[in-house]
CSV table of C-alpha atoms in Angstrom, one decimal:
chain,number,residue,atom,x,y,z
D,1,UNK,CA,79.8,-30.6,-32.5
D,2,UNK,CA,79.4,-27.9,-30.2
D,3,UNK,CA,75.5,-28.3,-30.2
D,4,UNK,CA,75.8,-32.0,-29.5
D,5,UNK,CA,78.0,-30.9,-26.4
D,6,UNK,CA,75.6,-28.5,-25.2
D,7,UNK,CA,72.8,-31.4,-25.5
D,8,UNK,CA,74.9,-33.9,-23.2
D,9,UNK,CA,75.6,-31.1,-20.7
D,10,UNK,CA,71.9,-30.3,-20.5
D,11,UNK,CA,70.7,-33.6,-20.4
D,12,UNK,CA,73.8,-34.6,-17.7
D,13,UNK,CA,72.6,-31.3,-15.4
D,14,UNK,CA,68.9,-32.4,-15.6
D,15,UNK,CA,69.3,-35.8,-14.6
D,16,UNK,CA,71.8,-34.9,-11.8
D,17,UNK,CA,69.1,-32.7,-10.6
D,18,UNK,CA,66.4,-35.6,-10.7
D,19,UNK,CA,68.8,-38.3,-9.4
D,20,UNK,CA,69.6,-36.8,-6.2
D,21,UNK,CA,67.1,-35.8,-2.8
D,22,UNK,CA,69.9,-33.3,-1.6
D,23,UNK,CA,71.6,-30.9,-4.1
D,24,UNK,CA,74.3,-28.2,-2.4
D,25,UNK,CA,74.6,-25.2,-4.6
D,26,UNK,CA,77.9,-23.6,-3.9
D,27,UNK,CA,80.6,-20.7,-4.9
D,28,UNK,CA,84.2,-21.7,-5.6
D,29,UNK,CA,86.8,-19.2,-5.8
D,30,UNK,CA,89.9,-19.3,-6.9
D,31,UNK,CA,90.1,-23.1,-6.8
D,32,UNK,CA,93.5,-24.6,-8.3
D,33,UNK,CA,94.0,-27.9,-9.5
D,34,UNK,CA,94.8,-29.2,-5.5
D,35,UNK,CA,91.8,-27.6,-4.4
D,36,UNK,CA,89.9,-29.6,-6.9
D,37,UNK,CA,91.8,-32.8,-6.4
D,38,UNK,CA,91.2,-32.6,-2.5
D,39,UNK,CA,88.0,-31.5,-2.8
D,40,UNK,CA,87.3,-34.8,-5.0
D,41,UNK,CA,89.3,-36.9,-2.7
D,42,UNK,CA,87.3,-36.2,-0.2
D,43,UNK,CA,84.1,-36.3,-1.0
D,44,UNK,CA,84.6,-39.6,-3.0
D,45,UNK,CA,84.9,-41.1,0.8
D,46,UNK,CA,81.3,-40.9,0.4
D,47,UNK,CA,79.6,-43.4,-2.2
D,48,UNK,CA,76.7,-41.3,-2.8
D,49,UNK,CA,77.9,-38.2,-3.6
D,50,UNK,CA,78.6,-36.5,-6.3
D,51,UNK,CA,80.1,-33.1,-7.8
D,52,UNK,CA,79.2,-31.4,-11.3
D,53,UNK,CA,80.7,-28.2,-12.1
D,54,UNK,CA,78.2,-26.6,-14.3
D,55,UNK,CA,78.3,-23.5,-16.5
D,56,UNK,CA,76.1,-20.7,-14.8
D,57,UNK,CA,73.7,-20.3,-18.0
D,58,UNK,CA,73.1,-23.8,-18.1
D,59,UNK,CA,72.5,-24.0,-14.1
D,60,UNK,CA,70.0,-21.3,-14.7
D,61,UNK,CA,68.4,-22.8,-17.2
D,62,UNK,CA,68.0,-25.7,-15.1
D,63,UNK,CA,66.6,-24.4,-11.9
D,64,UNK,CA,64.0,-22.3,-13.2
D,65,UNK,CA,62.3,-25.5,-14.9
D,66,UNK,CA,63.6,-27.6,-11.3
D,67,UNK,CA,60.0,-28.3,-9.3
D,68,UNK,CA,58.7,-24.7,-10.5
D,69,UNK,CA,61.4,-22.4,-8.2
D,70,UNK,CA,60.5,-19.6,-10.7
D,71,UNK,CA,62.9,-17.0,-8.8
D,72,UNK,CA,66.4,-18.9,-8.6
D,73,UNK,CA,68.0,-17.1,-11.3
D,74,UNK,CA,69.4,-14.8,-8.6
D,75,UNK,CA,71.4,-17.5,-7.0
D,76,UNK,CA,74.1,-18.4,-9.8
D,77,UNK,CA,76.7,-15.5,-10.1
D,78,UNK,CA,80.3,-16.4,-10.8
D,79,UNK,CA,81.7,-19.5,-10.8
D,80,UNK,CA,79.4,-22.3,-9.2
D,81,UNK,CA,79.5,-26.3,-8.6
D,82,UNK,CA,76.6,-28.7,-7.2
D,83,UNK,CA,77.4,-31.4,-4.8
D,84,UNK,CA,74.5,-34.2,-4.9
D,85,UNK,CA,73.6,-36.2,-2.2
D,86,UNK,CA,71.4,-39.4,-1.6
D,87,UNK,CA,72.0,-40.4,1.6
D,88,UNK,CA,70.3,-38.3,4.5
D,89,UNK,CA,73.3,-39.7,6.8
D,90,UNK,CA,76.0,-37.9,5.2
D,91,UNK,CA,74.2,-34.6,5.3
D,92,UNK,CA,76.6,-34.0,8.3
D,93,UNK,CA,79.8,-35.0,7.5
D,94,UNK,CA,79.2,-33.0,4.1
D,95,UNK,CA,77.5,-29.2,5.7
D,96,UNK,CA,80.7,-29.7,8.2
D,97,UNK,CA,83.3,-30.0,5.1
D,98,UNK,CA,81.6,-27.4,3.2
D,99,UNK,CA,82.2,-25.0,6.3
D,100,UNK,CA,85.6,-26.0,6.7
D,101,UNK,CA,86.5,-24.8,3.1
D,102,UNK,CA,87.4,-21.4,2.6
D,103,UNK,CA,87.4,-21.4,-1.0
D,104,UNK,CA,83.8,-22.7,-1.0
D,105,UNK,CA,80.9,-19.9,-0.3
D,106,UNK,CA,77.3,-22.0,0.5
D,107,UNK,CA,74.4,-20.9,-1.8
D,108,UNK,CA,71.5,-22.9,-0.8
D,109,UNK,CA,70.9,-26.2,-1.0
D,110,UNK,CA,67.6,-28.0,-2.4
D,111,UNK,CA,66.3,-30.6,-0.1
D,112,UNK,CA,64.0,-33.0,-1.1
D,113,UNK,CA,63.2,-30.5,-3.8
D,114,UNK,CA,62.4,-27.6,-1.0
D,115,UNK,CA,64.7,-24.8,-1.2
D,116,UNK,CA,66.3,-24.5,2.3
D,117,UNK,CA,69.4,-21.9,3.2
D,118,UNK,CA,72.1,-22.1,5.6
D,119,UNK,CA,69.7,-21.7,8.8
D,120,UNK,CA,67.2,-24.6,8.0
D,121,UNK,CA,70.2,-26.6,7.3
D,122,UNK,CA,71.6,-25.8,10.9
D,123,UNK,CA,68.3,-26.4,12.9
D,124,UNK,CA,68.0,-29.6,10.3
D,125,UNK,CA,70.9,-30.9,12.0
D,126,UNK,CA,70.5,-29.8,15.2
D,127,UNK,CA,67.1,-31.8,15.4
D,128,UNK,CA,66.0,-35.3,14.5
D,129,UNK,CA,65.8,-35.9,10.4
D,130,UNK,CA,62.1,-36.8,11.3
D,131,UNK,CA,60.7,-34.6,13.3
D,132,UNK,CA,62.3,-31.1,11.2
D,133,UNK,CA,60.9,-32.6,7.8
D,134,UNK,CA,57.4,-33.3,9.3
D,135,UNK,CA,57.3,-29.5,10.3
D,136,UNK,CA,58.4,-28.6,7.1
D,137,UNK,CA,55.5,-30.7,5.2
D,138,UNK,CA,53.1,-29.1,8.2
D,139,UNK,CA,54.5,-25.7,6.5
D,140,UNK,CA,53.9,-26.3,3.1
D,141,UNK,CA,50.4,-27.4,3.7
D,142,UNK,CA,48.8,-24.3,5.9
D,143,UNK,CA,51.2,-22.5,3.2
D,144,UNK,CA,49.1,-24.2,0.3
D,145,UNK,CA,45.8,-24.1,2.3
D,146,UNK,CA,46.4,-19.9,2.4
D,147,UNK,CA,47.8,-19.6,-1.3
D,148,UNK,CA,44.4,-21.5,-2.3
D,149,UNK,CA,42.4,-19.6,-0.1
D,150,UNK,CA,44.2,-16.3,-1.4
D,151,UNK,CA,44.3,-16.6,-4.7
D,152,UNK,CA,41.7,-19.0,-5.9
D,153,UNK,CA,39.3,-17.5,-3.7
D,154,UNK,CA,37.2,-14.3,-5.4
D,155,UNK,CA,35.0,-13.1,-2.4
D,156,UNK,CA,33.6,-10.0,-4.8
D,157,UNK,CA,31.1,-12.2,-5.9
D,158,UNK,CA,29.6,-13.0,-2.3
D,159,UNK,CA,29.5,-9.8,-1.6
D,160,UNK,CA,27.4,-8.8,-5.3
D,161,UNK,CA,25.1,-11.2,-4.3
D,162,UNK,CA,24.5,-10.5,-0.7
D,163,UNK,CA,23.9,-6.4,-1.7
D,164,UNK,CA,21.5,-8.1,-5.0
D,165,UNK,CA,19.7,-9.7,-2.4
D,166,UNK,CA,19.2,-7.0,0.1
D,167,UNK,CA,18.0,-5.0,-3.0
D,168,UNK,CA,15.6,-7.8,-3.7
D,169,UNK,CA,14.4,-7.6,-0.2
D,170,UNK,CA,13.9,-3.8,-0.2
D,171,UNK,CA,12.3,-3.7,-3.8
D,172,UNK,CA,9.6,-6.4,-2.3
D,173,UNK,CA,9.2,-4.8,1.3
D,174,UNK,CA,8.3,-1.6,-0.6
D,175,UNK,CA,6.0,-3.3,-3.2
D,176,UNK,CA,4.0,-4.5,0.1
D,177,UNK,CA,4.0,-1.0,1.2
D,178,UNK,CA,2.2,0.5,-2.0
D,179,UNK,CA,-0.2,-2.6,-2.4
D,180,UNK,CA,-1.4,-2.0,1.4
């Protein structure tokens, strides 16, 4: 029995993290069974939001395999909940309740799959949906362009065969010598 619940709680925190573009990773403390209640009340003014309180082991489980964030294990310590989003309009009205909770402590929130923190969330808002996420994307591709370059990249043989060839060049510049 307890192995089937584990399965369904897996399977539930995987497809929450599929199912929605913005994903707000946050610290409750000392929550009662009001805090919960208002917090649900509130947010189910929204229609596309949602709020799964997730055991840490299983959250880490999750985000190591979620879009290949190999260093997230970190972020869950003590007790945590996610709040999904899939509309880019109530971004706002959901960072500005977050901040207005004392009892909830912002992680970081997953955006589109990108891992953002509290500051790319502020200029997000600050700016036009459009033109922040195009920046971002401009980012990740100079980012990508260097990684490839960096790591894919083995100058050491270049430089063997420029030296073999200089080598070349002096072994045949000094067979001319002796033959003259």
């Amino acid at each position: 029995m307890i192995n089937h619940k584990k399965k369904i709680n897996k399977i539930k925190t995987e497809s929450f993290l599929t199912d929605f573009p913005i994903i707000f990773l946050l610290q409750h403390h000392n929550f009662t069974i009001k805090d919960w209640f208002d917090l649900r009340l509130k947010l189910k003014e929204i229609k596309n939001v949602e709020i799964l309180n997730v055991k840490n082991s299983l959250l880490k489980k999750n985000l190591l395999t979620f879009d290949n964030h190999k260093n997230l294990e970190f972020l869950c310590q003590g007790p945590n909940l996610i709040i999904g989003c899939k509309d880019e309009n109530d971004f706002k009205f959901i960072w500005n309740f977050l901040n207005s909770q004392s009892k909830l402590q912002f992680i970081s929130c997953f955006y589109k799959k990108k891992l953002w923190n509290h500051l790319d969330i502020e200029i997000y808002l600050k700016t036009t949906f459009y033109i922040y996420s195009e920046f971002l994307q401009i980012l990740d591709k100079k980012t990508n362009l260097y990684h490839t370059l960096q790591y894919k990249l083995n100058i050491n043989p270049l430089f063997l065969i420029k030296s073999n060839q200089i080598q070349i060049l002096e072994h045949l510049k000094h067979q001319l010598e002796i033959s003259f």
